mmCIF file of C-alpha atoms and ligand atoms in Angstrom:
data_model
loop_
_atom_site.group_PDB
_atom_site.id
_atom_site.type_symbol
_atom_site.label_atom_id
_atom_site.label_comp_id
_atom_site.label_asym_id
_atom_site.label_seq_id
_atom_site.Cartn_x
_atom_site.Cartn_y
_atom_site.Cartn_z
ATOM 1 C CA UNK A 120 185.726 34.521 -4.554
ATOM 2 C CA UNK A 121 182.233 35.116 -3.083
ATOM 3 C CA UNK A 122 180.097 37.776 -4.322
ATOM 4 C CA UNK A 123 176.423 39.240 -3.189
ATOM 5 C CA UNK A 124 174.987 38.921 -6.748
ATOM 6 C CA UNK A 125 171.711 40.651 -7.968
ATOM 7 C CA UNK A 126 170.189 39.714 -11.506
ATOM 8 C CA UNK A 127 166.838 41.326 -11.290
ATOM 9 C CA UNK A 128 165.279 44.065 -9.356
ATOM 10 C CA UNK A 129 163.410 43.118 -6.155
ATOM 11 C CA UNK A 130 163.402 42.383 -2.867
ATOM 12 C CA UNK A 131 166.138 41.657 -0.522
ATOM 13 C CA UNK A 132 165.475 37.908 -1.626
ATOM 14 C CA UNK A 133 166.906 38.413 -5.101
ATOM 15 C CA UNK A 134 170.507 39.055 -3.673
ATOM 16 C CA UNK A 135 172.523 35.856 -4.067
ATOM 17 C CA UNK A 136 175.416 34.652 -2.753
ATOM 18 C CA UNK A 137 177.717 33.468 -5.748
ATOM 19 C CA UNK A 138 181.051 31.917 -6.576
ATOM 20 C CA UNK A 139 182.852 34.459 -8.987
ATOM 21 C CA UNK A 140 186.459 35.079 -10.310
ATOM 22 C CA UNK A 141 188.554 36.607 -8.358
ATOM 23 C CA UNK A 142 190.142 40.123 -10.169
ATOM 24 C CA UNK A 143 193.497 41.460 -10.554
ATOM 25 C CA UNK A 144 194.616 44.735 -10.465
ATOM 26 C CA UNK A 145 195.910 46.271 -13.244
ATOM 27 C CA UNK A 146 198.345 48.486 -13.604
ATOM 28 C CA UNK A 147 197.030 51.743 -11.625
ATOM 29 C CA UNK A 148 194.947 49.863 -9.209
ATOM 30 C CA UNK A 149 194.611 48.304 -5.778
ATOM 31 C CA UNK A 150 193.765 44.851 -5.243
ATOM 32 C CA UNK A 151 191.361 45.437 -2.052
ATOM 33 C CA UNK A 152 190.863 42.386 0.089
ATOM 34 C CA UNK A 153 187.470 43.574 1.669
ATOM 35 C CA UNK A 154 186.609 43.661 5.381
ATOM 36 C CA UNK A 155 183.366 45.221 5.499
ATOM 37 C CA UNK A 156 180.893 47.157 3.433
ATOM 38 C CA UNK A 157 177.659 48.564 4.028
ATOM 39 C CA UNK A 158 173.957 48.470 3.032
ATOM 40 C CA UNK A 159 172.983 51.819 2.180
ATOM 41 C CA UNK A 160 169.747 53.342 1.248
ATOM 42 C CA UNK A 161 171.597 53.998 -2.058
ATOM 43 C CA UNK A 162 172.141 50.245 -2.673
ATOM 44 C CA UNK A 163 168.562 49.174 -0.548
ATOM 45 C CA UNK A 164 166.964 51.701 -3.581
ATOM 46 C CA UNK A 165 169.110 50.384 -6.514
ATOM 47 C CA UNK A 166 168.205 46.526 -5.461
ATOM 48 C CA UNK A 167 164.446 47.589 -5.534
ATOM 49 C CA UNK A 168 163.911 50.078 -8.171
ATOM 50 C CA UNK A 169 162.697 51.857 -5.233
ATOM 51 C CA UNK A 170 163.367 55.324 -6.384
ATOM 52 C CA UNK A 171 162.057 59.510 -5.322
ATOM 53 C CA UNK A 172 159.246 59.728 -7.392
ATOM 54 C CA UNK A 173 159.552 60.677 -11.189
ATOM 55 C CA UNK A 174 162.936 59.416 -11.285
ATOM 56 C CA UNK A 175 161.654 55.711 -12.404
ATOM 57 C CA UNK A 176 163.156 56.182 -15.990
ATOM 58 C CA UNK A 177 165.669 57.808 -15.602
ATOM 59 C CA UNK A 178 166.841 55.403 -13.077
ATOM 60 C CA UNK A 179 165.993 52.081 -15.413
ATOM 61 C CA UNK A 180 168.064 54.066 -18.050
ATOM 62 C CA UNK A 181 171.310 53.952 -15.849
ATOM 63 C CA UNK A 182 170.856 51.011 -14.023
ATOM 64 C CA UNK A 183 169.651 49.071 -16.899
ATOM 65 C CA UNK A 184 166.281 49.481 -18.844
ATOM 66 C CA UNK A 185 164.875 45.713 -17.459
ATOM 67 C CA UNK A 186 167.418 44.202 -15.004
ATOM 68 C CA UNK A 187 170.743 45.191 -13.437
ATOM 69 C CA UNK A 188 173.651 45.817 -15.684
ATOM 70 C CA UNK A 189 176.066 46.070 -13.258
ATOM 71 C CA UNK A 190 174.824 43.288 -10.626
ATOM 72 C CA UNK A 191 177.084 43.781 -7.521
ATOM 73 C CA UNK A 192 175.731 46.116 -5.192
ATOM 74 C CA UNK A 193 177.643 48.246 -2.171
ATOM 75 C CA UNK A 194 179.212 51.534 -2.199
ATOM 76 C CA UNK A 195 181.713 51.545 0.786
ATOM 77 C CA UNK A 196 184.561 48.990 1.673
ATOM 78 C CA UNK A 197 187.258 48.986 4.265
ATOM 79 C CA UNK A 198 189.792 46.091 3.540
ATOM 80 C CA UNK A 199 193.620 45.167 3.141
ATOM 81 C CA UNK A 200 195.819 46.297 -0.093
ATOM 82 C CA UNK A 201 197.077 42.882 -1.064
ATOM 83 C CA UNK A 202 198.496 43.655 -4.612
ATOM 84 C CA UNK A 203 199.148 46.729 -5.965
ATOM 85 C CA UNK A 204 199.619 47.387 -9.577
ATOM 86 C CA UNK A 205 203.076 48.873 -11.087
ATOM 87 C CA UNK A 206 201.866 52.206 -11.437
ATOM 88 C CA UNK A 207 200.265 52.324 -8.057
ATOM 89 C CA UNK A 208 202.563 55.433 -5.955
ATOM 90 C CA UNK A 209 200.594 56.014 -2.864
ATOM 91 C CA UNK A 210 199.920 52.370 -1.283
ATOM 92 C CA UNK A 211 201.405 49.148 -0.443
ATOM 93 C CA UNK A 212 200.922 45.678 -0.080
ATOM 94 C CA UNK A 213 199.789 45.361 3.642
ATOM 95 C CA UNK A 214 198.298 49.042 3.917
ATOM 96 C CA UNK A 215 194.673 49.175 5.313
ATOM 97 C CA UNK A 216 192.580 51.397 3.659
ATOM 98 C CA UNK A 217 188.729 52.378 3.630
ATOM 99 C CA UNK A 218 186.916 54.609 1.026
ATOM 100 C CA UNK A 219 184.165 54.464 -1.858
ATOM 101 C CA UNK A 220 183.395 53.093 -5.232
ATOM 102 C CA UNK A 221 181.364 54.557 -7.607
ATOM 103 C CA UNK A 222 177.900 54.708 -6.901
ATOM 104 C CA UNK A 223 176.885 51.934 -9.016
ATOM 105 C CA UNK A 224 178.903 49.911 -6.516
ATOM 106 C CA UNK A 225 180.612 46.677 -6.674
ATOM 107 C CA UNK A 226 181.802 46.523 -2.960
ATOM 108 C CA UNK A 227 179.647 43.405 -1.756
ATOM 109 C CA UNK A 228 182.687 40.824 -2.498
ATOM 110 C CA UNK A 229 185.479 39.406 -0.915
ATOM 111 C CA UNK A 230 188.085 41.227 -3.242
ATOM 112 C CA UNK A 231 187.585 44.603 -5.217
ATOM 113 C CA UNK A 232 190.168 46.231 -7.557
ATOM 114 C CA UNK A 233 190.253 50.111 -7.618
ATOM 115 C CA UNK A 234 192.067 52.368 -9.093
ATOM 116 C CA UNK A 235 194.341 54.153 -6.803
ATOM 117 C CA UNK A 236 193.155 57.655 -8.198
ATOM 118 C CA UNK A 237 189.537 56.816 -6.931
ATOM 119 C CA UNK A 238 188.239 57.594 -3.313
ATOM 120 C CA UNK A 239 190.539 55.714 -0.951
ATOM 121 C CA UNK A 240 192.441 56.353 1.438
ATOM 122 C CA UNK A 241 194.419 54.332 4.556
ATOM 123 C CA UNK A 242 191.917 53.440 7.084
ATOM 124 C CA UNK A 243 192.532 55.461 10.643
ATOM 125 C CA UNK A 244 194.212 53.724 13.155
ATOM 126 C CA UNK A 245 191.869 53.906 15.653
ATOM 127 C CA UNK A 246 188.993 52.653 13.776
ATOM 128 C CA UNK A 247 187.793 49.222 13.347
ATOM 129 C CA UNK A 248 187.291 47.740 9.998
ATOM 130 C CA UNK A 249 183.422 48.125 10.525
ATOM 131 C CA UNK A 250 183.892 52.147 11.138
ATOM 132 C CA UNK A 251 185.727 52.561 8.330
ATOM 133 C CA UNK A 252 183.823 51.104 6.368
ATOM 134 C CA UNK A 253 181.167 53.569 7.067
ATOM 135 C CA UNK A 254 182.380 56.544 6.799
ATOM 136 C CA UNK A 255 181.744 57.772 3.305
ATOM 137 C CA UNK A 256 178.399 57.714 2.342
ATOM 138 C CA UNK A 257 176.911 59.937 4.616
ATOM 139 C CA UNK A 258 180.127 61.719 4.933
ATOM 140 C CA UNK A 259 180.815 62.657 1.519
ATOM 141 C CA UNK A 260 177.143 63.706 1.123
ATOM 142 C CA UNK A 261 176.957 65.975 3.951
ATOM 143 C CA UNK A 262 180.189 67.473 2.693
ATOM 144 C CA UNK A 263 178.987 67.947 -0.902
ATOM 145 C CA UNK A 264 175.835 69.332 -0.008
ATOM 146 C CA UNK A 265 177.253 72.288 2.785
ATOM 147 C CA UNK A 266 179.922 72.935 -0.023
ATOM 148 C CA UNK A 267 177.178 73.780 -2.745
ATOM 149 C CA UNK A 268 175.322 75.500 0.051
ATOM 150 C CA UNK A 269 178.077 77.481 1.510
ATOM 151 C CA UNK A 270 177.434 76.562 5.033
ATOM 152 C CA UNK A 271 179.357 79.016 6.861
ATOM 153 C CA UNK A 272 180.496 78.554 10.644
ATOM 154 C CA UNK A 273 178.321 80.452 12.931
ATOM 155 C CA UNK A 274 175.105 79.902 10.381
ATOM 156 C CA UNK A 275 171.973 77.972 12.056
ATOM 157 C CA UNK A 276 171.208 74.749 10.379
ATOM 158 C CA UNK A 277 168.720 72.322 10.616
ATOM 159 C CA UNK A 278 168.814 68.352 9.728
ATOM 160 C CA UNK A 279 165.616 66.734 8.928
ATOM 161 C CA UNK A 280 166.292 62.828 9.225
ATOM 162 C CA UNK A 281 169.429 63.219 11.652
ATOM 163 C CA UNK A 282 169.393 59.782 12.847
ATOM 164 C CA UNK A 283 169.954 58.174 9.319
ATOM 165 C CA UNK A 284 173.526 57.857 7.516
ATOM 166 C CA UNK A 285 173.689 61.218 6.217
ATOM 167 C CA UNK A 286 172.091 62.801 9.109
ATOM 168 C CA UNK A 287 174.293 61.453 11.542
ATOM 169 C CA UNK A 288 177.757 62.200 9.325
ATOM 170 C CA UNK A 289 175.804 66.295 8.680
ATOM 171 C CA UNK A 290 175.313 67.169 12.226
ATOM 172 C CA UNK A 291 179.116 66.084 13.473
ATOM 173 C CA UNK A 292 180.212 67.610 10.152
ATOM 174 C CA UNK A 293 178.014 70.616 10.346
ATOM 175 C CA UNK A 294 179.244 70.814 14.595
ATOM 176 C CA UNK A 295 183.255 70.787 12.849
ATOM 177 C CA UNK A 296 182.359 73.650 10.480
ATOM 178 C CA UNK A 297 180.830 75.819 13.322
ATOM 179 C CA UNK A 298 177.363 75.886 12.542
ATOM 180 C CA UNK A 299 174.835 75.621 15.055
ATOM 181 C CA UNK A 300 172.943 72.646 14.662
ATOM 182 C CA UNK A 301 169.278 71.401 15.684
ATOM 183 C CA UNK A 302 168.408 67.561 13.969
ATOM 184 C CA UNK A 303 165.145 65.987 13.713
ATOM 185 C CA UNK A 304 164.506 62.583 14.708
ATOM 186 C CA UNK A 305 161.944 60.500 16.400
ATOM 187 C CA UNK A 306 161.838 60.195 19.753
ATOM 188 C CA UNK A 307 163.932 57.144 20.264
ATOM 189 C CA UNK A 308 166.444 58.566 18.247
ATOM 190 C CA UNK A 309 166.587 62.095 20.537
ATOM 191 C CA UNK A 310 169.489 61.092 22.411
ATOM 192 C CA UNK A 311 171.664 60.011 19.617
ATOM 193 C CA UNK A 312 171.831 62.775 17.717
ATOM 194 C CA UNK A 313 172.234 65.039 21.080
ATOM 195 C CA UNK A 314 175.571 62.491 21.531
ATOM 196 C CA UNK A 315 176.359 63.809 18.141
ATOM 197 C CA UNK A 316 176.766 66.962 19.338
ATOM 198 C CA UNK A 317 173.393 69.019 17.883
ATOM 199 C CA UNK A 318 172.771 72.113 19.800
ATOM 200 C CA UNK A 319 169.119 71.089 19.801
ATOM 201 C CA UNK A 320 166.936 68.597 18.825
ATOM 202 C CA UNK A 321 163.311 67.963 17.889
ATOM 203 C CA UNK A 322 161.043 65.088 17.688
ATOM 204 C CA UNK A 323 158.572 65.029 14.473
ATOM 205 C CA UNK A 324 156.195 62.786 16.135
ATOM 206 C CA UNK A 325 155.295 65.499 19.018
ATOM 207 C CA UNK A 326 156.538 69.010 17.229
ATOM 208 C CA UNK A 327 156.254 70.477 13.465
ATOM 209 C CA UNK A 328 159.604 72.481 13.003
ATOM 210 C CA UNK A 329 157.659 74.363 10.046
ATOM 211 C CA UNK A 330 155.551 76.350 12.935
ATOM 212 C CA UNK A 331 157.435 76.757 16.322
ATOM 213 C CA UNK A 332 158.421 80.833 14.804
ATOM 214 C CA UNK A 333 162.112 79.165 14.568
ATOM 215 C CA UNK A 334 164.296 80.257 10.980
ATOM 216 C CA UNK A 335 167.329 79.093 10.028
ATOM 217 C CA UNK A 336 170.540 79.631 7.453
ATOM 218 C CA UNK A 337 169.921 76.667 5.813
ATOM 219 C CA UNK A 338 168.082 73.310 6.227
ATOM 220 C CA UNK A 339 168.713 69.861 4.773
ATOM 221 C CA UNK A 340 166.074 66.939 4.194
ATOM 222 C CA UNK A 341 167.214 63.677 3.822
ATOM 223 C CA UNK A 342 163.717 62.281 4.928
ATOM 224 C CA UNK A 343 161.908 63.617 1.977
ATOM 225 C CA UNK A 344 159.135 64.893 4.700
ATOM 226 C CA UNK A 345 160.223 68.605 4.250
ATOM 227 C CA UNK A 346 160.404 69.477 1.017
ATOM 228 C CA UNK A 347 161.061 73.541 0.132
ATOM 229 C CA UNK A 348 157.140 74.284 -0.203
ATOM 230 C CA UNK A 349 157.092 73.403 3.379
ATOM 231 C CA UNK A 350 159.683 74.894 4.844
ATOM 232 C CA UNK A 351 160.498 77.863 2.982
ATOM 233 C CA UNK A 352 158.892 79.897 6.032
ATOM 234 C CA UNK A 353 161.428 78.605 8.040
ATOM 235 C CA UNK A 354 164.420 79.801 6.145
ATOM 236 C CA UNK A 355 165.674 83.098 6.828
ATOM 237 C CA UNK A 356 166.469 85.576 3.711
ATOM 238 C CA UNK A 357 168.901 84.546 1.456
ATOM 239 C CA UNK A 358 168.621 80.661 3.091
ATOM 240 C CA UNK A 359 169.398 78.000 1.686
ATOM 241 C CA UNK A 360 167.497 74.136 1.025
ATOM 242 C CA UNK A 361 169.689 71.022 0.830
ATOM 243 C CA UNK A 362 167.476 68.908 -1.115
ATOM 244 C CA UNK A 363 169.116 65.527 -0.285
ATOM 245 C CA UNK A 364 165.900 63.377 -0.705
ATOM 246 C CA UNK A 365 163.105 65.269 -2.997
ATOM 247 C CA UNK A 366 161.051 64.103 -6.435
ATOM 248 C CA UNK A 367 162.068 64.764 -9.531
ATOM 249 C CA UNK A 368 159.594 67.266 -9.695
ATOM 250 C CA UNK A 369 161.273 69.300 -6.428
ATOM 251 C CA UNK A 370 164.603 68.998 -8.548
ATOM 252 C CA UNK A 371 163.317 70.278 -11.268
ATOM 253 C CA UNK A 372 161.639 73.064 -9.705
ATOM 254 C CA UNK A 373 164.765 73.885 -8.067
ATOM 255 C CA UNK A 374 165.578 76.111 -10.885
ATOM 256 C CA UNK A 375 162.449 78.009 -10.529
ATOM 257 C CA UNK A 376 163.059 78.950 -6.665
ATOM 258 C CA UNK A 377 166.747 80.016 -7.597
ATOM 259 C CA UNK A 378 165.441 82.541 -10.201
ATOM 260 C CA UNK A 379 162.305 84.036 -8.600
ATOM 261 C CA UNK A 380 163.148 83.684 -5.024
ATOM 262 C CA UNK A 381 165.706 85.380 -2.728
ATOM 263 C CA UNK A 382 165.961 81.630 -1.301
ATOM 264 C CA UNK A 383 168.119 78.647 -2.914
ATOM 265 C CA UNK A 384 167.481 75.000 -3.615
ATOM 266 C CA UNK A 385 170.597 72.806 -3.327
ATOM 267 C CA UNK A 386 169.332 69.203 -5.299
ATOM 268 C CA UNK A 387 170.991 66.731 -7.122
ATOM 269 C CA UNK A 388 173.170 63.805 -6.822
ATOM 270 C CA UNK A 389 176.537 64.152 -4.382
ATOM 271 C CA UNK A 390 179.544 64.058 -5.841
ATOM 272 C CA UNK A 391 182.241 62.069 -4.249
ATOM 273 C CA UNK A 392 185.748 63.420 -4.308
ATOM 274 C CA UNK A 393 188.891 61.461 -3.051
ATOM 275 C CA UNK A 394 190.040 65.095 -0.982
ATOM 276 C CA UNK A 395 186.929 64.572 0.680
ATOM 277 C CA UNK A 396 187.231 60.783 1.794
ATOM 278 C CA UNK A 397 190.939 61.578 2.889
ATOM 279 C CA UNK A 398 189.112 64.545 4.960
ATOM 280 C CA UNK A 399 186.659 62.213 6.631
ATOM 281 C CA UNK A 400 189.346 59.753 7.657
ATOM 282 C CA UNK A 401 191.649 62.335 9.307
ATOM 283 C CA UNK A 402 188.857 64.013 11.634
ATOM 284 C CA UNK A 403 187.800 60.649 12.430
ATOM 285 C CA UNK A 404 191.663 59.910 12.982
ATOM 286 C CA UNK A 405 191.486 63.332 15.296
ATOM 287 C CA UNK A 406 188.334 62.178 17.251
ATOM 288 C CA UNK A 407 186.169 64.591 15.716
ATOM 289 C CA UNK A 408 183.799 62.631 13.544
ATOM 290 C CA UNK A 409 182.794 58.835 14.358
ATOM 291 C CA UNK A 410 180.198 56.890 12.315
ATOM 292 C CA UNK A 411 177.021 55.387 14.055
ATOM 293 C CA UNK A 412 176.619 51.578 13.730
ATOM 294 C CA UNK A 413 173.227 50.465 14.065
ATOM 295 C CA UNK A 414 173.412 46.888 13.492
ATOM 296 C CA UNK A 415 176.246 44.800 11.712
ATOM 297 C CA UNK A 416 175.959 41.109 9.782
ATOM 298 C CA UNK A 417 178.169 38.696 8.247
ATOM 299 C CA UNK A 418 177.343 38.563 3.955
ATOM 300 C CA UNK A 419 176.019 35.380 4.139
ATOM 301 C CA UNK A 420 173.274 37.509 6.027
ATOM 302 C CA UNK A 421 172.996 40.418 3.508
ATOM 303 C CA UNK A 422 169.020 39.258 2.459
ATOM 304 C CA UNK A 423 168.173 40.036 6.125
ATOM 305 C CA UNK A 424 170.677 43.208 6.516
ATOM 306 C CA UNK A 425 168.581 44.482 2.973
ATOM 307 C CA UNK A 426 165.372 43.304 4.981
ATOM 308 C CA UNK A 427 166.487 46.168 7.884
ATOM 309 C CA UNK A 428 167.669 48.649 6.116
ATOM 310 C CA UNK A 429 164.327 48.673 3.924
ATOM 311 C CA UNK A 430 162.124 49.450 7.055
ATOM 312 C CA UNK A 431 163.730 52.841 6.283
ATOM 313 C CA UNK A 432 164.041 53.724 10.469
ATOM 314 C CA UNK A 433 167.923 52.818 10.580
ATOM 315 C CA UNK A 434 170.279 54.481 12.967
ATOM 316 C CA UNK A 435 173.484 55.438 11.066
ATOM 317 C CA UNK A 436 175.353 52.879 9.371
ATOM 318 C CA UNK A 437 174.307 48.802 8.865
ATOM 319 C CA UNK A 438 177.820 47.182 8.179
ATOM 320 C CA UNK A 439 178.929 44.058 6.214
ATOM 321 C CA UNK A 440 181.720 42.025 7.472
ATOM 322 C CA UNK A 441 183.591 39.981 4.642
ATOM 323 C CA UNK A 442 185.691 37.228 4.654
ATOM 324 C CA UNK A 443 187.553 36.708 7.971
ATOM 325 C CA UNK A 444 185.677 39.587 9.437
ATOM 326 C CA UNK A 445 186.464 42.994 10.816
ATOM 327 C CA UNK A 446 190.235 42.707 12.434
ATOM 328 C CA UNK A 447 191.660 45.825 13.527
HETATM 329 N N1 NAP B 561 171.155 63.367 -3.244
HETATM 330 C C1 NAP B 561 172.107 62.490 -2.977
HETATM 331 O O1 NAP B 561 173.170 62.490 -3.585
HETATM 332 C C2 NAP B 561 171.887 61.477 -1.892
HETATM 333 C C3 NAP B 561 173.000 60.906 -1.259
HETATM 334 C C4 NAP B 561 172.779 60.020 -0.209
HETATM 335 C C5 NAP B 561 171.480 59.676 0.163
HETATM 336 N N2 NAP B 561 170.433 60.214 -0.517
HETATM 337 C C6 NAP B 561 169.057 59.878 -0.118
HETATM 338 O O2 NAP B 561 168.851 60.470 1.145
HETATM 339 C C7 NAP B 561 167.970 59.679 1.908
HETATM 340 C C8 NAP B 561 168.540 59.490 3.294
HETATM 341 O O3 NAP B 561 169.661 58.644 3.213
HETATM 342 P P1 NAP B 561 170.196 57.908 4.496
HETATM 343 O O4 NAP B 561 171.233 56.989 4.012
HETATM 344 O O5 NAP B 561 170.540 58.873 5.537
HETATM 345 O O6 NAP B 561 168.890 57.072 4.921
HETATM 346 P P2 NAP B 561 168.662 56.242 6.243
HETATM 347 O O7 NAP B 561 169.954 55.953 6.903
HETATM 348 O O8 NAP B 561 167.743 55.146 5.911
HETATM 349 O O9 NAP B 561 167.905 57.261 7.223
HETATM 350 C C9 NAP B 561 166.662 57.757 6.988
HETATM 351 C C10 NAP B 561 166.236 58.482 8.263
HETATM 352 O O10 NAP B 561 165.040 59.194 8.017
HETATM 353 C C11 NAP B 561 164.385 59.315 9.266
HETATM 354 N N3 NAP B 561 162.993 59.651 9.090
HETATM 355 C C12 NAP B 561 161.982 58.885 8.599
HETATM 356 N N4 NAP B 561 160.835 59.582 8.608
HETATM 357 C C13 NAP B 561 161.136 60.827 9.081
HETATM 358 C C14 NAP B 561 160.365 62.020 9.322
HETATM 359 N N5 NAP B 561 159.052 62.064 9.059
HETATM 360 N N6 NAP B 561 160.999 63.114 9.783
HETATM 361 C C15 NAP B 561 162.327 63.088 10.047
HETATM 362 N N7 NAP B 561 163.099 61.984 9.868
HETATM 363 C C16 NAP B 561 162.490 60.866 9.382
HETATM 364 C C17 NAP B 561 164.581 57.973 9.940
HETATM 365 O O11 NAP B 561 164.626 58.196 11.324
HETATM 366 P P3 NAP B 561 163.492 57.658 12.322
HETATM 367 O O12 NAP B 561 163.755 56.212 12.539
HETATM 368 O O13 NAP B 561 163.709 58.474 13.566
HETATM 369 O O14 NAP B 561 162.165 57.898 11.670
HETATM 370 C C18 NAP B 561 165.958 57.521 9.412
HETATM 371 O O15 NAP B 561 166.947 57.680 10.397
HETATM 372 C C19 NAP B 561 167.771 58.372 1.148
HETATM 373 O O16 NAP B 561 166.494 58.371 0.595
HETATM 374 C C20 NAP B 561 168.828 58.392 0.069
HETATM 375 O O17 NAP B 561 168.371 57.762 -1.107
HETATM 376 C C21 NAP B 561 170.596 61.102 -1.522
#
C-alpha cells in the first residue's frame, strides 16, 4: 500500500511517498481502509522537531533521540471497515467509521489497523469523508481541556487562537455546554468564528483583550500569545487558564499558580478518550458541531499540505484524501 513516510526530522520535503506492506488486523482490530486524514499542528510539529520551548528533549526522548522511531505521521482518519478481526463486537465489514490514533500517529496510509477498543467510532451520516476526518483533534482537545477546567454552562470564556483546529472545535463546543463565548482571531478570520456561534469576537491585530476592563471564567490559549502572566488580570476569582499551547517553563510553573494563587492553570497534553470521539460524532450527527475545512489535498500532495499548515495561520482543519478519495 502507499504510505507518507518520514525518516528524519525536517521540513515538509522529508515526507515521502513509499510502497509498504499492507497490515492485517488481528484479532481485536479493524482493518481501516482510509479516506482522509489530516495535517495537524501536532503532526506539522512532530515532522519538524518544532516543539513549545523547553520541551526539545523531552520530545527527542519520545519521538526518538536522532530520527523518527515511529515514521508515519497523522492522527485522524475517516475510512471503510474492510476486515474485522474475530474478536471485533461493535463493527462490520462495510461500516464507515472516523476517529483517532494515538498521537504518535500512523494515519497517513491507505490502510490502518486499530484496535476496536481505541477511539473510533461510525462516521455520521451526514458528513463527508473529509469532515469526519476532522473532527477529533480539535474536538477531543477542547473537550479534555473544559473537563479539567470545569467549564460550567453560563461561565464566560474566552478562546485565544479561535480560528485554528482547536479553536474552532472550543467555541462550538464551549456554545453546546452553555458558556458564553468571545474568540480571538485576526481580522480575516472575524467572521468565521462569529459563524461558529461566539457571542463576541476580537481581533488581536487592532485590540489587546488583556486591557479592554473585560474578565472572564476561564480562558484558553492555543496561540501561545497569552500565556497566564498576561492574562491573569483578566480572569475573574477563582478563574481558570487552559494552557493548550505554553513552554515547558509555563507548565511547570503551573503548579506554582495552583498553590499560591486563588487562580488555576490547566496544562498538559489532552487525553483522548473513545466516549469522547463517539460524543463528537453524534452532535455533529445532530447539527450541532461541524468542523472547518480550510483547504484539502490528495497525499501525493502532503509536502505542500505540510508547507500550509507550517505558515501556522490555518483556518480549522487541512484534510488528506486517500486512495479513491472522499465518497460519502
Ligand atoms: N496541549 C495539548 O494537548 C494540545 C493539543 C492540540 C494542540 N496543541 C497545540 O495547540 C496549538 C494550536 O493548535 P491548532 O491545531 O489549533 O493550531 P492551528 O490550527 O495551526 O491554529 C493556530 C491558530 O492560531 C492563530 N493565531 C496565530 N497568532 C495568533 C495571535 N497572536 N493571537 C491569536 N491567535 C493567533 C492563527 O490564526 P490567525 O491566522 O488569525 O493568526 C491560527 O488559526 C498548537 O501549537 C498545538 O501544538 C496542544
Amino acid at each position: 500500500m502507499k504510505a507518507i513516510v518520514y525518516e528524519k526530522y525536517g521540513p515538509p520535503e522529508v515526507l515521502k511517498l513509499k510502497e509498504i506492506p499492507t497490515p492485517t488486523a488481528k484479532d481485536n482490530e479493524l482493518l481501516i481502509e482510509v479516506r482522509a486524514t489530516t495535517v495537524t499542528s501536532g503532526d506539522a510539529r512532530m515532522r519538524a522537531l518544532n516543539v513549545p520551548r523547553g520541551f526539545g528533549l523531552l520530545s527527542r526522548l519520545a519521538l526518538g533521540i536522532f530520527a523518527p522511531r515511529r515514521q508515519i505521521l497523522g492522527m485522524e482518519l475517516s475510512g471503510v471497515v474492510v476486515a474485522v478481526g474475530k474478536n471485533v463486537t461493535r463493527f462490520q465489514v462495510g461500516n464507515p467509521v472516523f476517529g483517532m490514533s494515538d498521537a504518535y500517529g500512523g494515519c497517513y496510509v491507505e490502510y490502518r489497523a486499530l484496535p476496536e477498543t481505541e477511539a473510533i467510532a461510525k462516521k455520521p451520516e451526514n458528513l463527508t469523508f473529509e469532515e469526519a476526518a476532522s473532527l477529533c483533534f480539535g474536538g477531543t482537545t477542547a473537550l479534555d481541556f473544559f473537563r479539567r477546567g470545569k467549564l460550567r454552562s453560563g461561565e464566560r470564556l474566552l478562546v485565544n487562537g479561535a480560528s485554528g483546529a482547536v479553536g474552532t472545535a472550543a467555541v462550538q463546543l464551549a456554545k453546546h455546554l452553555g458558556a458564553h463565548v468571545t474568540g480571538v482571531c485576526s481580522t480575516a478570520n472575524l467572521d468565521l468564528v462569529r459563524s461558529l456561534g461566539a457571542d463576541a469576537v476580537i481581533d488581536y491585530t487592532k485590540e489587546d483583550f488583556t486591557r479592554n476592563g473585560e474578565v472572564y471564567d476561564a480562558i484558553m490559549d492555543t496561540a501561545g500569545t497569552a500565556p497566564f502572566s498576561r492574562c491573569q488580570v483578566s480572569l475573574k476569582p477563582g478563574g481558570r487558564f487552559l494552557l493548550v499551547l505554553g513552554g515547558l517553563s509555563d507548565t511547570l510553573g503551573s503548579s506554582w499558580v495552583n498553590m499560591t494563587t486563588d487562580k488555576k492553570v490547566v496544562a498538559g497534553v489532552a487525553k483522548v478518550r473513545p466516549e469522547d470521539v463517539r460524543l463528537l460524532g453524534e452532535l455533529a450527527e445532530a447539527g450541532k458541531y461541524k468542523p472547518v475545512i480550510d483547504r484539502t489535498y490528495p497525499l501525493e500532495q502532503i509536502v505542500e499540505a505540510h508547507a500550509y499548515v507550517d505558515e501556522g495561520h490555518k483556518k480549522g482543519n487541512v484534510v488528506i484524501t486517500v486512495g479513491h478519495g472522499a465518497l460519502v
